[in-house]
Amino acid sequence: MDRYLVKPNSKIDLKAISSDHYKGYQGTKEQAMELTKIMNLELDKLQKIQNAEKKHKILIIFQGLDASGKDGAIRNVFGSVNPSGVYVAHFGAPTTTELSYDFLWRIHKKVPSKGEIVIFNRSHYEDVLIVRVQNLMPENIWRNRFEHINNFEKMLADEDTIILKFYLHISKEEQRTRLQSRVDNPEKHWKIDPQDFKDREKWDEYIEAYNDVLKFTSTEYAPWFVIPSDKKWYRDLIITSILTDKLRKMKMKYPSSKYDYTGYVVK
Amino acid sequence: MDRYLVKPNSKIDLKAISSDHYKGYQGTKEQAMELTKIMNLELDKLQKIQNAEKKHKILIIFQGLDASGKDGAIRNVFGSVNPSGVYVAHFGAPTTTELSYDFLWRIHKKVPSKGEIVIFNRSHYEDVLIVRVQNLMPENIWRNRFEHINNFEKMLADEDTIILKFYLHISKEEQRTRLQSRVDNPEKHWKIDPQDFKDREKWDEYIEAYNDVLKFTSTEYAPWFVIPSDKKWYRDLIITSILTDKLRKMKMKYPSSKYDYTGYVVK
């Protein structure tokens, strides 16, 4: 899975990275979907232990351009996990109230507690992405935020939080197809946001901003993975694999009872 | 006022610092109280401008041993300020829910928004004080927190937060008098907490923990002040002076109207 890991401080050029599935992958689409489903069930079992153990907090961050598949990936990776142990936090445009606080205020409120998986659908990274591309703040403000973000994530990690960050990588052509299908398909009309078409015109600037995000904020304690996402089935397979692998290695186990009721017979 | 400022990275030995009022002070107790009252009213005016301007966030942190006068100081310094613009957050022993998150989670939720003064009566510093003295966490955990605290406060400062931190410094003898008066005065019985008497036995360890707090976390962007607090009137005078001075220097002003109604006559 290291193929998709961004090493700390490595220079990233997303335009040189394939957004299609790895040609070395031996299976078919159907086999990938089947394997993903099997791992989904394992994820559910692992989360059940995490919830019982109440030791680790798990934070999964999803970022990507419009139509890169964040909603779909979250559904397909976590759809089999007990909803009691998983919480999805969506970060849209900040409200007036949120804007009157520091940029991490609304984020920090939603981080996971012990035994919980929290998924961020967009996140504090928007404050160095959209804020940068749309010139919402002067450069010195958003540039400082890379360090503030790393410090914040380091603090969370030191307080028993496992952090994984997924950038869903699609090609400009794949985005075109998906946005067009929203226009053509009445059941997808509700998803249309004229801003997406405007943002598409700034494709290159967004990619450049993402290059910096990946370069400056992929750390040992909160690594980024660039997930090839033109094929949804491949995207789901890779994310589920990385996540399951990580949770397996945590060697979680059910705690023993706090009480000694060995052999007690309930009458 | 620099007399009471802790310079960044300076070694502090609280036992060598007087907790009584500065002998060079020329006025009487009555004059000090009168002056404090005048500055209280100025604080109210300055806060009114801060509130109109909606530019700065102001965070005031109070720390000190039991009976050092945190409640009294907050009342006497901020009692004349419009309650709409001031919010006092008390941080007692963390709840089970709070303990299931990182140590800054409950703190971050209470930081000030634009135009607001927030006062912390105890704070995240308890997580490197009581946690240390009572051995609630291993040393490597709380030691790392000095850096996490500095990073957190730096982030707040970069997001337009003015931070001032007051350590209320009393002598061991003054604490004895005050705790005894709680025992002797029926109207103060409700304040008695047996833990205070136990903590008093660990006086030296608390002072040592405070020495480290002052040394490691007094920064340009979030300075500590050691306030001589054996005399309540002197304590209030100094805190009010430092605060008023700081707010004056911010050169806040009422914003002009967003609309041009110059000379408009309301009929």
JSON list of C-alpha atoms in Angstrom, two decimals, chain A residues 57 99-105 108-109 111-114 116 141 144-145 148 151 154-156 158-159, chain B residues 57 99-105 108-109 111-114 116 141 144-145 148 151 154-156 158-159:
[
{"chain": "A", "resi": 57, "resn": "LYS", "atom": "CA", "xyz": [-9.40, 7.61, 18.45]},
{"chain": "A", "resi": 99, "resn": "LEU", "atom": "CA", "xyz": [-15.82, 32.60, 10.63]},
{"chain": "A", "resi": 100, "resn": "SER", "atom": "CA", "xyz": [-15.75, 34.64, 13.83]},
{"chain": "A", "resi": 101, "resn": "TYR", "atom": "CA", "xyz": [-13.45, 32.01, 15.41]},
{"chain": "A", "resi": 102, "resn": "ASP", "atom": "CA", "xyz": [-10.04, 30.62, 14.41]},
{"chain": "A", "resi": 103, "resn": "PHE", "atom": "CA", "xyz": [-10.09, 28.19, 11.47]},
{"chain": "A", "resi": 104, "resn": "LEU", "atom": "CA", "xyz": [-9.58, 25.09, 13.64]},
{"chain": "A", "resi": 105, "resn": "TRP", "atom": "CA", "xyz": [-12.43, 25.88, 16.07]},
{"chain": "A", "resi": 108, "resn": "HIS", "atom": "CA", "xyz": [-11.62, 20.54, 16.79]},
{"chain": "A", "resi": 109, "resn": "LYS", "atom": "CA", "xyz": [-15.21, 20.19, 18.03]},
{"chain": "A", "resi": 111, "resn": "VAL", "atom": "CA", "xyz": [-12.54, 15.13, 16.33]},
{"chain": "A", "resi": 112, "resn": "PRO", "atom": "CA", "xyz": [-13.03, 11.54, 17.53]},
{"chain": "A", "resi": 113, "resn": "SER", "atom": "CA", "xyz": [-13.21, 10.44, 21.17]},
{"chain": "A", "resi": 114, "resn": "LYS", "atom": "CA", "xyz": [-11.82, 7.15, 22.46]},
{"chain": "A", "resi": 116, "resn": "GLU", "atom": "CA", "xyz": [-14.77, 6.27, 17.82]},
{"chain": "A", "resi": 141, "resn": "ILE", "atom": "CA", "xyz": [-2.22, 33.87, 6.74]},
{"chain": "A", "resi": 144, "resn": "ASN", "atom": "CA", "xyz": [1.27, 29.85, 8.31]},
{"chain": "A", "resi": 145, "resn": "ARG", "atom": "CA", "xyz": [-1.60, 27.41, 8.49]},
{"chain": "A", "resi": 148, "resn": "HIS", "atom": "CA", "xyz": [-0.62, 25.15, 12.53]},
{"chain": "A", "resi": 151, "resn": "ASN", "atom": "CA", "xyz": [0.98, 21.06, 15.12]},
{"chain": "A", "resi": 154, "resn": "LYS", "atom": "CA", "xyz": [0.63, 16.14, 16.12]},
{"chain": "A", "resi": 155, "resn": "MET", "atom": "CA", "xyz": [-1.22, 17.09, 19.30]},
{"chain": "A", "resi": 156, "resn": "LEU", "atom": "CA", "xyz": [-4.13, 14.81, 18.34]},
{"chain": "A", "resi": 158, "resn": "ASP", "atom": "CA", "xyz": [0.07, 12.41, 20.91]},
{"chain": "A", "resi": 159, "resn": "GLU", "atom": "CA", "xyz": [-3.36, 12.08, 22.48]},
{"chain": "B", "resi": 57, "resn": "LYS", "atom": "CA", "xyz": [-10.55, 38.18, 20.08]},
{"chain": "B", "resi": 99, "resn": "LEU", "atom": "CA", "xyz": [-11.52, 12.84, 29.24]},
{"chain": "B", "resi": 100, "resn": "SER", "atom": "CA", "xyz": [-12.40, 10.77, 26.18]},
{"chain": "B", "resi": 101, "resn": "TYR", "atom": "CA", "xyz": [-11.04, 13.56, 23.94]},
{"chain": "B", "resi": 102, "resn": "ASP", "atom": "CA", "xyz": [-7.67, 15.28, 23.71]},
{"chain": "B", "resi": 103, "resn": "PHE", "atom": "CA", "xyz": [-6.88, 17.73, 26.53]},
{"chain": "B", "resi": 104, "resn": "LEU", "atom": "CA", "xyz": [-7.44, 20.83, 24.36]},
{"chain": "B", "resi": 105, "resn": "TRP", "atom": "CA", "xyz": [-10.88, 19.74, 23.07]},
{"chain": "B", "resi": 108, "resn": "HIS", "atom": "CA", "xyz": [-10.87, 25.12, 22.21]},
{"chain": "B", "resi": 109, "resn": "LYS", "atom": "CA", "xyz": [-14.68, 25.12, 22.28]},
{"chain": "B", "resi": 111, "resn": "VAL", "atom": "CA", "xyz": [-12.07, 30.43, 23.03]},
{"chain": "B", "resi": 112, "resn": "PRO", "atom": "CA", "xyz": [-13.26, 33.95, 22.14]},
{"chain": "B", "resi": 113, "resn": "SER", "atom": "CA", "xyz": [-14.81, 34.98, 18.83]},
{"chain": "B", "resi": 114, "resn": "LYS", "atom": "CA", "xyz": [-14.27, 38.36, 17.18]},
{"chain": "B", "resi": 116, "resn": "GLU", "atom": "CA", "xyz": [-15.45, 39.04, 22.57]},
{"chain": "B", "resi": 141, "resn": "ILE", "atom": "CA", "xyz": [2.61, 12.87, 28.11]},
{"chain": "B", "resi": 144, "resn": "ASN", "atom": "CA", "xyz": [4.95, 17.16, 25.49]},
{"chain": "B", "resi": 145, "resn": "ARG", "atom": "CA", "xyz": [2.00, 19.34, 26.37]},
{"chain": "B", "resi": 148, "resn": "HIS", "atom": "CA", "xyz": [1.31, 21.61, 22.28]},
{"chain": "B", "resi": 151, "resn": "ASN", "atom": "CA", "xyz": [1.51, 25.78, 19.38]},
{"chain": "B", "resi": 154, "resn": "LYS", "atom": "CA", "xyz": [0.39, 30.63, 18.63]},
{"chain": "B", "resi": 155, "resn": "MET", "atom": "CA", "xyz": [-2.37, 29.48, 16.29]},
{"chain": "B", "resi": 156, "resn": "LEU", "atom": "CA", "xyz": [-4.94, 31.50, 18.23]},
{"chain": "B", "resi": 158, "resn": "ASP", "atom": "CA", "xyz": [-2.14, 34.23, 14.40]},
{"chain": "B", "resi": 159, "resn": "GLU", "atom": "CA", "xyz": [-5.94, 34.20, 14.12]}
]
